[in-house]
PDB file of C-alpha atoms in Angstrom:
ATOM      1  CA  MET A 246      -4.545 -10.508-119.325  1.00 61.00           C
ATOM      2  CA  ASP A 247      -5.010 -10.939-122.640  1.00 77.00           C
ATOM      3  CA  LEU A 248      -8.314 -12.136-123.674  1.00 79.00           C
ATOM      4  CA  VAL A 249      -6.973 -14.942-126.396  1.00 82.00           C
ATOM      5  CA  TYR A 250      -5.823 -17.143-122.888  1.00 84.00           C
ATOM      6  CA  LEU A 251      -9.348 -16.973-121.656  1.00 89.00           C
ATOM      7  CA  ALA A 252     -10.506 -19.584-123.756  1.00 86.00           C
ATOM      8  CA  PRO A 253      -7.983 -21.968-123.329  1.00 87.00           C
ATOM      9  CA  ILE A 254      -8.211 -21.666-119.579  1.00 91.00           C
ATOM     10  CA  GLY A 255     -11.647 -21.934-119.632  1.00 90.00           C
ATOM     11  CA  ALA A 256     -11.437 -25.120-121.794  1.00 89.00           C
ATOM     12  CA  VAL A 257      -9.314 -26.813-119.051  1.00 91.00           C
ATOM     13  CA  LEU A 258     -11.331 -25.695-116.319  1.00 93.00           C
ATOM     14  CA  ALA A 259     -14.180 -27.368-117.993  1.00 92.00           C
ATOM     15  CA  LEU A 260     -12.188 -30.472-118.469  1.00 90.00           C
ATOM     16  CA  LEU A 261     -11.148 -30.846-114.784  1.00 94.00           C
ATOM     17  CA  PHE A 262     -14.886 -30.370-114.262  1.00 93.00           C
ATOM     18  CA  ALA A 263     -15.731 -32.960-116.471  1.00 89.00           C
ATOM     19  CA  GLY A 264     -13.417 -35.431-114.960  1.00 90.00           C
ATOM     20  CA  TYR A 265     -14.211 -34.617-111.560  1.00 92.00           C
ATOM     21  CA  SER A 266     -17.775 -35.309-112.248  1.00 88.00           C
ATOM     22  CA  TYR A 267     -17.254 -38.467-114.096  1.00 86.00           C
ATOM     23  CA  MET A 268     -15.230 -39.936-111.293  1.00 89.00           C
ATOM     24  CA  SER A 269     -17.659 -39.234-108.599  1.00 88.00           C
ATOM     25  CA  ILE A 270     -20.522 -40.658-110.625  1.00 84.00           C
ATOM     26  CA  LYS A 271     -18.445 -44.026-111.304  1.00 84.00           C
ATOM     27  CA  ARG A 272     -17.802 -44.086-107.740  1.00 87.00           C
ATOM     28  CA  GLU A 273     -22.036 -44.161-106.828  1.00 83.00           C
ATOM     29  CA  GLY A 274     -23.448 -47.834-106.616  1.00 81.00           C
ATOM     30  CA  THR A 275     -24.828 -49.559-109.806  1.00 81.00           C
ATOM     31  CA  GLY A 276     -27.929 -50.530-108.159  1.00 83.00           C
ATOM     32  CA  THR A 277     -29.336 -54.171-108.248  1.00 88.00           C
ATOM     33  CA  GLU A 278     -28.823 -56.961-111.162  1.00 90.00           C
ATOM     34  CA  LEU A 279     -32.148 -56.108-112.949  1.00 91.00           C
ATOM     35  CA  MET A 280     -31.302 -52.208-112.732  1.00 89.00           C
ATOM     36  CA  GLN A 281     -27.888 -52.988-114.357  1.00 89.00           C
ATOM     37  CA  LYS A 282     -29.669 -55.274-117.113  1.00 92.00           C
ATOM     38  CA  ILE A 283     -31.737 -52.501-118.037  1.00 92.00           C
ATOM     39  CA  ALA A 284     -28.885 -49.694-118.143  1.00 89.00           C
ATOM     40  CA  ALA A 285     -27.001 -52.248-120.379  1.00 92.00           C
ATOM     41  CA  ALA A 286     -29.539 -52.272-122.670  1.00 93.00           C
ATOM     42  CA  ILE A 287     -30.148 -48.241-122.713  1.00 93.00           C
ATOM     43  CA  HIS A 288     -26.766 -48.459-123.324  1.00 92.00           C
ATOM     44  CA  GLU A 289     -26.388 -50.319-126.091  1.00 94.00           C
ATOM     45  CA  GLY A 290     -29.605 -48.796-127.787  1.00 94.00           C
ATOM     46  CA  ALA A 291     -28.050 -45.032-127.225  1.00 94.00           C
ATOM     47  CA  MET A 292     -24.567 -46.565-128.858  1.00 93.00           C
ATOM     48  CA  VAL A 293     -26.489 -47.695-131.834  1.00 94.00           C
ATOM     49  CA  TYR A 294     -28.639 -44.802-132.340  1.00 94.00           C
ATOM     50  CA  LEU A 295     -25.388 -42.290-132.193  1.00 94.00           C
ATOM     51  CA  ASN A 296     -23.737 -44.488-134.273  1.00 93.00           C
ATOM     52  CA  LYS A 297     -26.728 -44.342-136.856  1.00 95.00           C
ATOM     53  CA  GLN A 298     -26.670 -40.852-136.638  1.00 94.00           C
ATOM     54  CA  TYR A 299     -23.158 -39.707-136.669  1.00 95.00           C
ATOM     55  CA  ARG A 300     -22.893 -42.103-140.117  1.00 94.00           C
ATOM     56  CA  ALA A 301     -26.096 -40.104-141.247  1.00 93.00           C
ATOM     57  CA  ILE A 302     -24.019 -36.628-140.130  1.00 95.00           C
ATOM     58  CA  ALA A 303     -20.764 -37.788-141.583  1.00 95.00           C
ATOM     59  CA  LEU A 304     -22.366 -37.476-145.052  1.00 94.00           C
ATOM     60  CA  PHE A 305     -23.403 -33.891-144.691  1.00 95.00           C
ATOM     61  CA  VAL A 306     -19.943 -32.965-143.064  1.00 97.00           C
ATOM     62  CA  ILE A 307     -17.943 -34.250-146.244  1.00 97.00           C
ATOM     63  CA  VAL A 308     -20.751 -32.522-148.938  1.00 96.00           C
ATOM     64  CA  LEU A 309     -20.689 -29.319-146.769  1.00 97.00           C
ATOM     65  CA  ALA A 310     -16.906 -29.414-146.159  1.00 97.00           C
ATOM     66  CA  ILE A 311     -16.389 -29.721-149.841  1.00 97.00           C
ATOM     67  CA  VAL A 312     -18.707 -27.066-150.654  1.00 97.00           C
ATOM     68  CA  LEU A 313     -16.720 -24.726-148.172  1.00 97.00           C
ATOM     69  CA  ALA A 314     -13.815 -26.083-149.682  1.00 97.00           C
ATOM     70  CA  ILE A 315     -14.675 -24.819-152.963  1.00 96.00           C
ATOM     71  CA  TRP A 316     -16.694 -21.447-152.455  1.00 97.00           C
ATOM     72  CA  ILE A 317     -14.705 -19.960-149.757  1.00 96.00           C
ATOM     73  CA  GLU A 318     -11.204 -21.694-148.789  1.00 94.00           C
ATOM     74  CA  PRO A 319      -9.852 -25.310-147.805  1.00 95.00           C
ATOM     75  CA  LEU A 320      -8.762 -24.191-144.527  1.00 96.00           C
ATOM     76  CA  THR A 321     -12.535 -23.257-143.854  1.00 95.00           C
ATOM     77  CA  ALA A 322     -13.358 -26.721-144.699  1.00 96.00           C
ATOM     78  CA  ALA A 323     -10.791 -27.811-142.620  1.00 96.00           C
ATOM     79  CA  CYS A 324     -11.966 -25.953-139.615  1.00 95.00           C
ATOM     80  CA  PHE A 325     -15.246 -27.019-140.358  1.00 96.00           C
ATOM     81  CA  VAL A 326     -14.483 -30.585-139.986  1.00 96.00           C
ATOM     82  CA  LEU A 327     -12.613 -30.162-136.959  1.00 95.00           C
ATOM     83  CA  GLY A 328     -15.389 -28.426-135.208  1.00 94.00           C
ATOM     84  CA  ALA A 329     -17.569 -31.147-136.240  1.00 95.00           C
ATOM     85  CA  ALA A 330     -15.119 -34.108-135.414  1.00 94.00           C
ATOM     86  CA  LEU A 331     -14.713 -32.475-131.866  1.00 92.00           C
ATOM     87  CA  SER A 332     -18.663 -32.026-131.446  1.00 93.00           C
ATOM     88  CA  ALA A 333     -19.069 -35.780-132.230  1.00 93.00           C
ATOM     89  CA  THR A 334     -16.352 -36.982-129.785  1.00 92.00           C
ATOM     90  CA  ALA A 335     -18.109 -34.499-127.362  1.00 90.00           C
ATOM     91  CA  GLY A 336     -21.416 -36.230-127.905  1.00 91.00           C
ATOM     92  CA  TYR A 337     -19.828 -39.662-128.165  1.00 91.00           C
ATOM     93  CA  ILE A 338     -18.245 -39.137-124.284  1.00 88.00           C
ATOM     94  CA  GLY A 339     -21.405 -37.376-123.269  1.00 88.00           C
ATOM     95  CA  MET A 340     -23.706 -40.403-124.096  1.00 90.00           C
ATOM     96  CA  PHE A 341     -21.186 -43.185-123.172  1.00 87.00           C
ATOM     97  CA  THR A 342     -21.048 -41.136-119.691  1.00 84.00           C
ATOM     98  CA  ALA A 343     -24.992 -40.531-119.303  1.00 84.00           C
ATOM     99  CA  THR A 344     -25.602 -44.478-120.173  1.00 85.00           C
ATOM    100  CA  ALA A 345     -22.512 -46.410-118.856  1.00 77.00           C
TER     101      ALA A 345
END
């Protein structure tokens, strides 16, 4: 088997495992009313924190993408922006799952 197929296969397996883990977590009980209120407050705070962080990081990503496009190549900048966006998406999904 050619190694070029190993990364997509690993990615699909990781996504399947993540989906299974998420569903098994969601099947668990949510606790008492007080626990639910505390969890909602934690979730809200975590989302506010993450949004503030992402706004700061977005500025850095834009500036660095411009530098990469000028000094190296526009395709390199595009790949950098795509990687940053996918990383941010993974962080958002992880934070949402962990605190929801």
